[in-house]
Short mmCIF file of C-alpha atoms and ligand atoms in Angstrom, two decimals:
data_model
loop_
_atom_site.label_atom_id
_atom_site.label_comp_id
_atom_site.label_asym_id
_atom_site.label_seq_id
_atom_site.Cartn_x
_atom_site.Cartn_y
_atom_site.Cartn_z
CA MET A 1 9.95 2.42 28.81
CA GLN A 2 7.97 4.82 26.69
CA GLN A 3 8.31 2.56 23.47
CA THR A 4 6.89 -0.49 25.17
CA LEU A 5 3.71 1.44 25.89
CA PRO A 6 1.00 1.21 23.22
CA ASN A 7 1.19 3.58 20.67
CA ILE A 8 -1.80 5.91 20.89
CA LYS A 9 -1.53 6.59 17.15
CA ASP A 10 -3.05 3.11 16.69
CA PHE A 11 -6.37 4.03 18.16
CA THR A 12 -9.36 5.08 16.24
CA LYS A 13 -11.59 7.98 17.31
CA PRO A 14 -13.95 5.75 19.07
CA GLU A 15 -11.05 3.97 20.84
CA LEU A 16 -9.62 7.19 21.76
CA ILE A 17 -13.02 8.10 23.23
CA ARG A 18 -13.34 5.04 25.18
CA ALA A 19 -9.73 5.33 26.42
CA VAL A 20 -10.33 9.16 27.41
CA THR A 21 -13.74 8.53 29.04
CA MET A 22 -12.17 5.60 31.05
CA LEU A 23 -9.70 8.09 32.70
CA GLY A 24 -12.90 10.17 33.72
CA GLU A 25 -12.37 12.84 31.07
CA PRO A 26 -15.03 14.24 28.58
CA ALA A 27 -15.44 12.56 25.19
CA TYR A 28 -14.53 15.92 23.31
CA ARG A 29 -10.72 15.48 24.72
CA ALA A 30 -10.59 12.43 22.26
CA ALA A 31 -11.38 14.53 19.30
CA GLN A 32 -8.72 17.29 20.53
CA LEU A 33 -6.26 14.26 21.01
CA HIS A 34 -6.83 12.96 17.63
CA GLN A 35 -6.33 16.36 15.76
CA TRP A 36 -3.21 16.72 17.77
CA LEU A 37 -2.02 13.30 16.73
CA PHE A 38 -2.89 13.36 13.06
CA SER A 39 -3.36 17.01 11.97
CA HIS A 40 -0.55 18.63 14.31
CA ARG A 41 1.25 15.52 14.22
CA THR A 42 2.83 16.00 17.76
CA ARG A 43 5.56 13.61 18.84
CA SER A 44 4.98 14.42 22.68
CA PHE A 45 2.04 14.47 25.03
CA ASP A 46 3.96 17.74 26.53
CA ASP A 47 3.12 19.66 23.27
CA ILE A 48 -0.48 19.06 23.58
CA THR A 49 -1.52 22.42 25.02
CA THR A 50 -5.10 22.36 24.74
CA ILE A 51 -5.26 19.37 27.32
CA ASN A 52 -4.39 20.03 31.10
CA LEU A 53 -1.34 19.03 32.54
CA ALA A 54 -2.76 16.22 34.72
CA LEU A 55 -4.39 14.45 31.74
CA ARG A 56 -1.19 14.83 29.59
CA GLN A 57 0.75 13.03 32.57
CA LYS A 58 -1.81 10.40 32.93
CA LEU A 59 -1.99 9.61 29.33
CA SER A 60 2.09 9.56 28.97
CA SER A 61 2.12 7.02 32.05
CA ILE A 62 -0.15 4.68 29.92
CA TYR A 63 0.60 5.38 26.11
CA SER A 64 3.51 6.39 24.06
CA ILE A 65 3.41 8.38 20.79
CA ARG A 66 5.61 6.41 18.29
CA THR A 67 6.77 7.74 15.03
CA ALA A 68 8.54 5.65 12.31
CA THR A 69 11.51 6.82 10.67
CA LEU A 70 13.02 7.06 7.13
CA ASP A 71 16.06 5.09 7.16
CA ASP A 72 17.49 4.87 3.63
CA CYS A 73 16.54 5.93 0.15
CA ARG A 74 17.17 5.33 -3.52
CA GLN A 75 16.33 7.62 -6.23
CA GLU A 76 15.89 7.25 -9.93
CA TYR A 77 15.61 10.49 -12.26
CA ARG A 78 13.75 10.51 -15.27
CA ASP A 79 14.08 13.02 -18.25
CA ASP A 80 10.10 13.72 -18.05
CA HIS A 81 9.90 14.78 -14.24
CA GLU A 82 11.93 16.83 -11.88
CA ILE A 83 11.06 14.73 -9.08
CA PRO A 84 12.99 11.36 -9.05
CA THR A 85 11.03 8.14 -8.28
CA THR A 86 12.23 7.57 -4.46
CA LYS A 87 12.00 4.37 -2.66
CA PHE A 88 12.16 4.41 1.18
CA LEU A 89 13.17 1.89 3.99
CA VAL A 90 10.98 2.89 6.76
CA ARG A 91 11.83 1.64 10.19
CA MET A 92 9.41 0.74 12.80
CA HIS A 93 9.84 1.08 16.74
CA ASP A 94 10.74 -2.57 16.89
CA ASP A 95 13.26 -2.34 13.87
CA GLU A 96 10.98 -4.02 11.69
CA THR A 97 11.40 -2.35 8.25
CA VAL A 98 9.05 -1.86 5.02
CA GLU A 99 9.44 0.17 2.00
CA ALA A 100 7.28 3.12 0.76
CA VAL A 101 7.87 4.47 -2.85
CA LEU A 102 7.08 8.09 -4.14
CA ILE A 103 6.28 7.69 -7.88
CA PRO A 104 5.88 11.08 -9.65
CA ALA A 105 3.90 11.12 -12.92
CA GLU A 106 2.68 13.99 -15.08
CA ASP A 107 -0.67 14.79 -13.19
CA ARG A 108 0.03 13.17 -9.75
CA ILE A 109 2.55 12.09 -7.41
CA THR A 110 1.60 8.67 -5.87
CA ALA A 111 2.70 7.17 -2.45
CA CYS A 112 2.94 3.43 -2.77
CA ILE A 113 2.78 2.28 0.79
CA SER A 114 3.01 -1.09 2.69
CA SER A 115 0.42 -2.82 4.85
CA GLN A 116 2.41 -5.66 6.36
CA ALA A 117 5.82 -6.41 7.03
CA GLY A 118 6.47 -9.35 4.91
CA CYS A 119 3.69 -11.28 3.26
CA SER A 120 2.59 -14.84 3.62
CA LEU A 121 1.21 -15.07 0.11
CA ARG A 122 4.47 -16.37 -1.49
CA CYS A 123 3.99 -15.05 -4.93
CA SER A 124 6.72 -16.37 -7.03
CA PHE A 125 7.42 -12.89 -8.75
CA CYS A 126 7.59 -11.12 -5.50
CA ALA A 127 10.68 -10.31 -3.30
CA THR A 128 8.34 -9.67 -0.32
CA GLY A 129 6.80 -12.98 -0.86
CA LYS A 130 10.35 -14.60 -0.48
CA MET A 131 10.90 -13.24 3.03
CA GLY A 132 7.63 -14.76 4.54
CA PHE A 133 5.27 -12.73 6.84
CA THR A 134 6.40 -10.97 9.99
CA ARG A 135 3.66 -8.95 11.05
CA ASN A 136 0.54 -6.63 10.30
CA LEU A 137 1.22 -2.94 10.46
CA THR A 138 -0.74 -0.95 12.84
CA SER A 139 -2.81 1.94 11.72
CA GLY A 140 -0.29 4.43 13.05
CA GLU A 141 2.60 2.99 11.19
CA ILE A 142 0.28 2.89 7.98
CA THR A 143 -0.44 6.57 8.24
CA ASP A 144 3.22 7.32 9.60
CA GLN A 145 4.45 6.23 5.95
CA VAL A 146 2.07 8.80 4.33
CA TRP A 147 3.34 11.58 6.59
CA LEU A 148 7.06 10.83 6.29
CA LEU A 149 6.82 10.49 2.39
CA ASN A 150 4.61 13.77 2.32
CA ASP A 151 7.06 15.74 4.51
CA TYR A 152 9.83 14.71 2.33
CA LEU A 153 8.01 15.98 -0.73
CA ALA A 154 7.16 19.19 0.96
CA ASP A 155 10.81 19.77 2.15
CA HIS A 156 12.56 18.91 -1.07
CA TYR A 157 10.18 19.95 -3.78
CA GLY A 158 7.57 22.05 -2.06
CA GLN A 159 4.71 19.52 -3.07
CA LYS A 160 2.18 17.11 -1.80
CA ILE A 161 1.17 13.45 -2.37
CA THR A 162 -1.99 13.47 -4.52
CA ASN A 163 -2.65 9.61 -4.52
CA ILE A 164 -1.89 6.61 -2.33
CA VAL A 165 -1.71 3.00 -3.42
CA PHE A 166 -1.38 0.13 -0.94
CA MET A 167 0.66 -1.72 -3.17
CA GLY A 168 3.83 -2.01 -1.21
CA MET A 169 4.92 -4.71 0.87
CA GLY A 170 2.06 -7.26 2.14
CA GLU A 171 -1.68 -8.09 1.13
CA PRO A 172 -3.71 -5.12 2.38
CA LEU A 173 -7.03 -6.86 2.63
CA LEU A 174 -5.19 -9.48 5.11
CA ASN A 175 -4.85 -6.42 7.29
CA MET A 176 -8.01 -4.78 6.45
CA THR A 177 -9.12 -3.31 9.73
CA HIS A 178 -5.62 -1.30 10.04
CA VAL A 179 -5.70 -0.32 6.39
CA LEU A 180 -9.35 1.10 6.80
CA ASP A 181 -8.64 2.62 10.03
CA ALA A 182 -5.68 4.32 8.44
CA ILE A 183 -7.60 5.54 5.43
CA GLU A 184 -10.33 6.94 7.89
CA THR A 185 -7.61 9.35 9.26
CA LEU A 186 -5.92 10.09 6.03
CA SER A 187 -9.03 11.12 4.52
CA ASN A 188 -10.25 13.30 7.32
CA HIS A 189 -11.05 16.54 5.53
CA ASN A 190 -10.91 18.67 8.76
CA TYR A 191 -6.97 17.93 9.02
CA ARG A 192 -3.80 19.74 7.57
CA TYR A 193 -3.37 17.21 4.97
CA SER A 194 -6.07 14.91 3.81
CA LEU A 195 -6.97 13.01 0.50
CA SER A 196 -10.33 12.03 -0.89
CA GLN A 197 -10.84 8.36 -0.56
CA ARG A 198 -11.44 8.32 -4.19
CA LYS A 199 -7.47 9.01 -4.48
CA ILE A 200 -6.58 5.96 -2.35
CA SER A 201 -6.32 2.59 -4.07
CA ILE A 202 -6.10 -0.79 -2.33
CA SER A 203 -4.53 -3.50 -4.42
CA THR A 204 -5.14 -7.05 -3.76
CA VAL A 205 -4.30 -10.50 -5.18
CA GLY A 206 -8.25 -11.29 -4.85
CA ILE A 207 -9.09 -12.20 -1.27
CA ILE A 208 -12.62 -12.79 -2.16
CA PRO A 209 -14.26 -12.34 1.43
CA GLN A 210 -12.59 -9.00 2.05
CA ILE A 211 -13.63 -8.01 -1.51
CA ASP A 212 -17.24 -8.58 -0.61
CA LEU A 213 -16.73 -6.80 2.62
CA LEU A 214 -15.33 -3.96 1.05
CA ALA A 215 -18.17 -3.60 -1.48
CA ARG A 216 -20.70 -3.60 1.44
CA SER A 217 -18.74 -0.96 3.52
CA HIS A 218 -19.22 2.71 3.28
CA HIS A 219 -15.43 3.28 1.98
CA LYS A 220 -15.04 4.91 -1.28
CA VAL A 221 -11.65 3.61 -2.00
CA LYS A 222 -10.76 2.25 -5.32
CA LEU A 223 -10.09 -1.39 -5.84
CA ALA A 224 -7.03 -3.08 -7.84
CA VAL A 225 -6.76 -6.73 -8.36
CA SER A 226 -3.33 -8.29 -9.30
CA LEU A 227 -4.45 -10.71 -12.04
CA HIS A 228 -1.31 -11.41 -13.85
CA SER A 229 -3.04 -14.36 -15.80
CA ALA A 230 -6.61 -15.11 -16.54
CA ILE A 231 -5.79 -18.85 -17.01
CA GLN A 232 -6.29 -20.53 -13.66
CA LYS A 233 -3.46 -23.17 -14.00
CA ASN A 234 -1.04 -20.44 -14.72
CA ARG A 235 -2.35 -17.79 -12.11
CA GLU A 236 -1.95 -20.67 -9.55
CA SER A 237 1.65 -21.30 -10.50
CA MET A 238 2.60 -17.67 -9.83
CA MET A 239 0.09 -16.78 -7.07
CA PRO A 240 -0.43 -19.63 -4.65
CA ALA A 241 -3.54 -17.71 -3.15
CA ALA A 242 -5.42 -18.37 -6.70
CA ARG A 243 -5.85 -21.95 -5.50
CA GLU A 244 -8.36 -20.94 -2.77
CA TYR A 245 -9.61 -17.67 -4.70
CA THR A 246 -10.14 -19.07 -8.14
CA LEU A 247 -10.91 -16.98 -11.18
CA PRO A 248 -14.70 -17.85 -11.76
CA ALA A 249 -15.24 -16.99 -8.02
CA LEU A 250 -13.06 -13.90 -8.14
CA LYS A 251 -14.89 -12.65 -11.31
CA LYS A 252 -18.27 -13.37 -9.64
CA SER A 253 -17.07 -11.19 -6.56
CA LEU A 254 -16.11 -8.56 -8.86
CA ALA A 255 -19.04 -8.25 -10.84
CA GLU A 256 -20.90 -8.06 -7.27
CA TYR A 257 -18.49 -5.25 -6.27
CA ASN A 258 -19.34 -3.33 -9.56
CA ARG A 259 -23.15 -3.68 -8.74
CA LEU A 260 -22.91 -2.53 -5.16
CA THR A 261 -20.17 0.14 -5.34
CA GLY A 262 -21.11 1.52 -9.02
CA GLN A 263 -17.51 1.66 -9.41
CA PRO A 264 -14.96 0.04 -11.70
CA VAL A 265 -12.20 -2.29 -10.60
CA THR A 266 -8.69 -2.07 -11.86
CA LEU A 267 -7.36 -5.26 -13.28
CA VAL A 268 -3.34 -5.07 -12.94
CA TYR A 269 -1.48 -7.36 -15.31
CA MET A 270 2.24 -7.54 -15.09
CA LEU A 271 3.64 -8.95 -18.11
CA LEU A 272 6.28 -11.68 -17.85
CA ARG A 273 8.38 -12.76 -20.45
CA ASP A 274 7.13 -16.22 -22.01
CA ILE A 275 5.01 -16.65 -18.70
CA ASN A 276 1.78 -14.55 -19.41
CA ASP A 277 2.52 -12.54 -22.54
CA THR A 278 1.18 -15.18 -25.19
CA PRO A 279 -2.13 -14.54 -27.59
CA GLU A 280 -3.80 -17.38 -25.58
CA GLU A 281 -3.31 -15.25 -22.51
CA ALA A 282 -4.57 -12.09 -24.08
CA ARG A 283 -7.73 -13.88 -25.43
CA ALA A 284 -8.34 -15.31 -21.94
CA LEU A 285 -8.02 -11.89 -20.45
CA VAL A 286 -10.43 -10.57 -22.60
CA LYS A 287 -13.06 -13.10 -21.81
CA PHE A 288 -12.47 -12.54 -18.01
CA ALA A 289 -12.59 -8.61 -18.43
CA LYS A 290 -15.32 -8.19 -21.07
CA SER A 291 -18.40 -8.49 -18.94
CA LEU A 292 -16.70 -6.61 -15.96
CA PHE A 293 -16.70 -2.74 -15.32
CA CYS A 294 -12.88 -2.61 -15.29
CA LYS A 295 -9.92 -0.85 -16.85
CA ILE A 296 -6.56 -2.92 -17.32
CA ASN A 297 -3.32 -1.74 -16.18
CA LEU A 298 -0.65 -3.50 -17.98
CA ILE A 299 2.85 -3.19 -16.22
CA ASP A 300 6.27 -3.93 -16.78
CA TYR A 301 8.30 -6.37 -14.50
CA ASN A 302 11.49 -4.90 -12.69
CA ALA A 303 13.92 -7.84 -12.86
CA ILE A 304 15.02 -9.33 -9.37
CA VAL A 305 18.11 -10.98 -8.49
CA ASN A 306 17.41 -14.47 -7.74
CA ILE A 307 14.04 -14.57 -9.37
CA LYS A 308 13.65 -16.28 -12.54
CA PHE A 309 11.07 -13.98 -14.39
CA LYS A 310 12.18 -11.38 -17.05
CA PRO A 311 10.41 -8.25 -18.37
CA VAL A 312 8.51 -8.58 -21.64
CA TYR A 313 9.95 -7.78 -24.89
CA SER A 314 8.62 -4.47 -26.16
CA GLY A 315 7.16 -6.14 -29.55
CA LYS A 316 5.20 -8.61 -27.57
CA ARG A 317 3.88 -6.14 -25.19
CA GLU A 318 2.42 -4.06 -28.26
CA LEU A 319 0.72 -7.08 -29.59
CA PHE A 320 -0.75 -7.80 -26.17
CA LEU A 321 -2.06 -4.49 -25.89
CA ARG A 322 -3.24 -4.39 -29.33
CA SER A 323 -5.49 -7.53 -28.79
CA LEU A 324 -6.92 -5.95 -25.61
CA LEU A 325 -7.69 -2.57 -27.14
CA ASP A 326 -9.35 -4.44 -30.34
CA SER A 327 -11.72 -6.02 -27.93
CA GLY A 328 -12.83 -2.63 -26.68
CA LEU A 329 -11.31 -2.80 -23.29
CA GLN A 330 -9.95 0.08 -21.40
CA VAL A 331 -6.17 -0.15 -21.13
CA THR A 332 -3.49 1.88 -19.50
CA VAL A 333 0.15 0.95 -19.79
CA ARG A 334 2.69 1.84 -17.06
CA LYS A 335 6.14 1.99 -18.06
CA SER A 336 8.71 0.35 -15.75
CA HIS A 337 9.88 3.12 -13.31
CA GLY A 338 12.43 2.63 -10.56
CA ALA A 339 14.48 -0.37 -12.26
CA SER A 340 17.88 1.00 -11.22
CA ILE A 341 16.54 1.56 -7.63
CA ASN A 342 14.98 -2.06 -7.30
CA ALA A 343 11.34 -0.50 -7.20
CA ALA A 344 9.30 -3.73 -7.16
CA CYS A 345 8.24 -4.41 -3.67
CA GLY A 346 10.49 -6.03 -1.11
CA GLN A 347 13.87 -5.59 -2.77
CA LEU A 348 15.20 -2.86 -0.69
CA VAL A 349 14.38 -4.62 2.59
CA THR A 350 15.79 -7.77 1.41
CA GLU A 351 19.10 -5.97 0.48
CA SER A 352 19.16 -4.19 3.95
CA ARG A 353 18.47 -7.38 5.48
CA GLN A 354 21.42 -9.12 3.73
CA GLN A 355 23.61 -6.14 4.62
CA HIS A 356 22.84 -6.57 8.47
CA LEU A 357 23.24 -10.47 8.29
CA PRO A 358 26.37 -11.51 10.71
CA GLU A 359 29.14 -12.55 8.77
CA GLU A 360 29.72 -16.39 8.30
CA PRO A 361 32.36 -17.80 10.72
CA HIS A 362 35.27 -18.90 8.69
S1 LIG B 1 2.84 -9.80 -4.71
FE1 LIG B 1 1.74 -8.74 -3.07
S2 LIG B 1 0.64 -10.51 -2.15
FE2 LIG B 1 2.03 -11.27 -3.43
S3 LIG B 1 3.84 -11.98 -2.10
FE3 LIG B 1 4.17 -10.04 -2.91
S4 LIG B 1 3.46 -8.57 -1.23
FE4 LIG B 1 2.32 -10.69 -1.11
#
């Protein structure tokens, strides 16, 4: 019964104020409640000792407090870091699963989290794109992923998450309200754990109307755009969303984002063997990026079973990188981590679903 009631962790502070005042309680109760839910991270109304028993009983008859769980994890150790890259399967109250990954680096520990269960955008190189869209995650389900990973990190290694990227399953800008609500909570500096919004990055395929909204919002999060090709025809063939959000329109929107926020944009470019690693592609990328305030993040592809793409050869990566650097662009190269644990998004959920499929009748 509890689990069918609305999850109070999905409420923003203003929504909590409304809920509490509708019960005839003063608004400051909402601030207490928010703190208990997101700083103390209580799992039961009974624990909220600063709120009187009658209100606790009322709340628990109307709302639930749901918490996602870690269901499975895969790890990959690297020589240069004591903490392994760890990918988790996170299970929601309705048994829907998403992925979240801890990615340690020299100077940071990043949590890569999901914004949707599945995805409607069908990028051809992505395992999540193959499974289709199930539903948006709520803001409570998004913050839960961060708490769960942070607790895991604290318990096992005595460390904290230093950065968050919305680069897991789903397109965050198609679930923008819940993503931004979650970010508000995660960046609340009065709470036990919080992060500056500058340490949080939203990664999008380039949903232009939402980029424009983000540029005009008061949020200070970073923006990353999965570009993967600066040639319209090639980009469309990999990313169907690019048909609607074309490269010229995207470039205009990013230039406006630069102007309004004063912030750079990261252009994420995943090198795919013989697909987007040619000199012609490098020249197109230089042309696209040259007039923007941006940096380019070149990443390797993790091969996925049943998907035709392959990682780039290292010699070609060097040539591609050299042409970008020679043009004066700022470029970082991210080596592939997590190949042995299928760290590209959607692969662990796909495997888990396959394991849970009923056996074919003989
Ligand atoms: S790459 Fe991102 S936007 Fe594209 S299908 Fe996968 S999850 Fe969706």
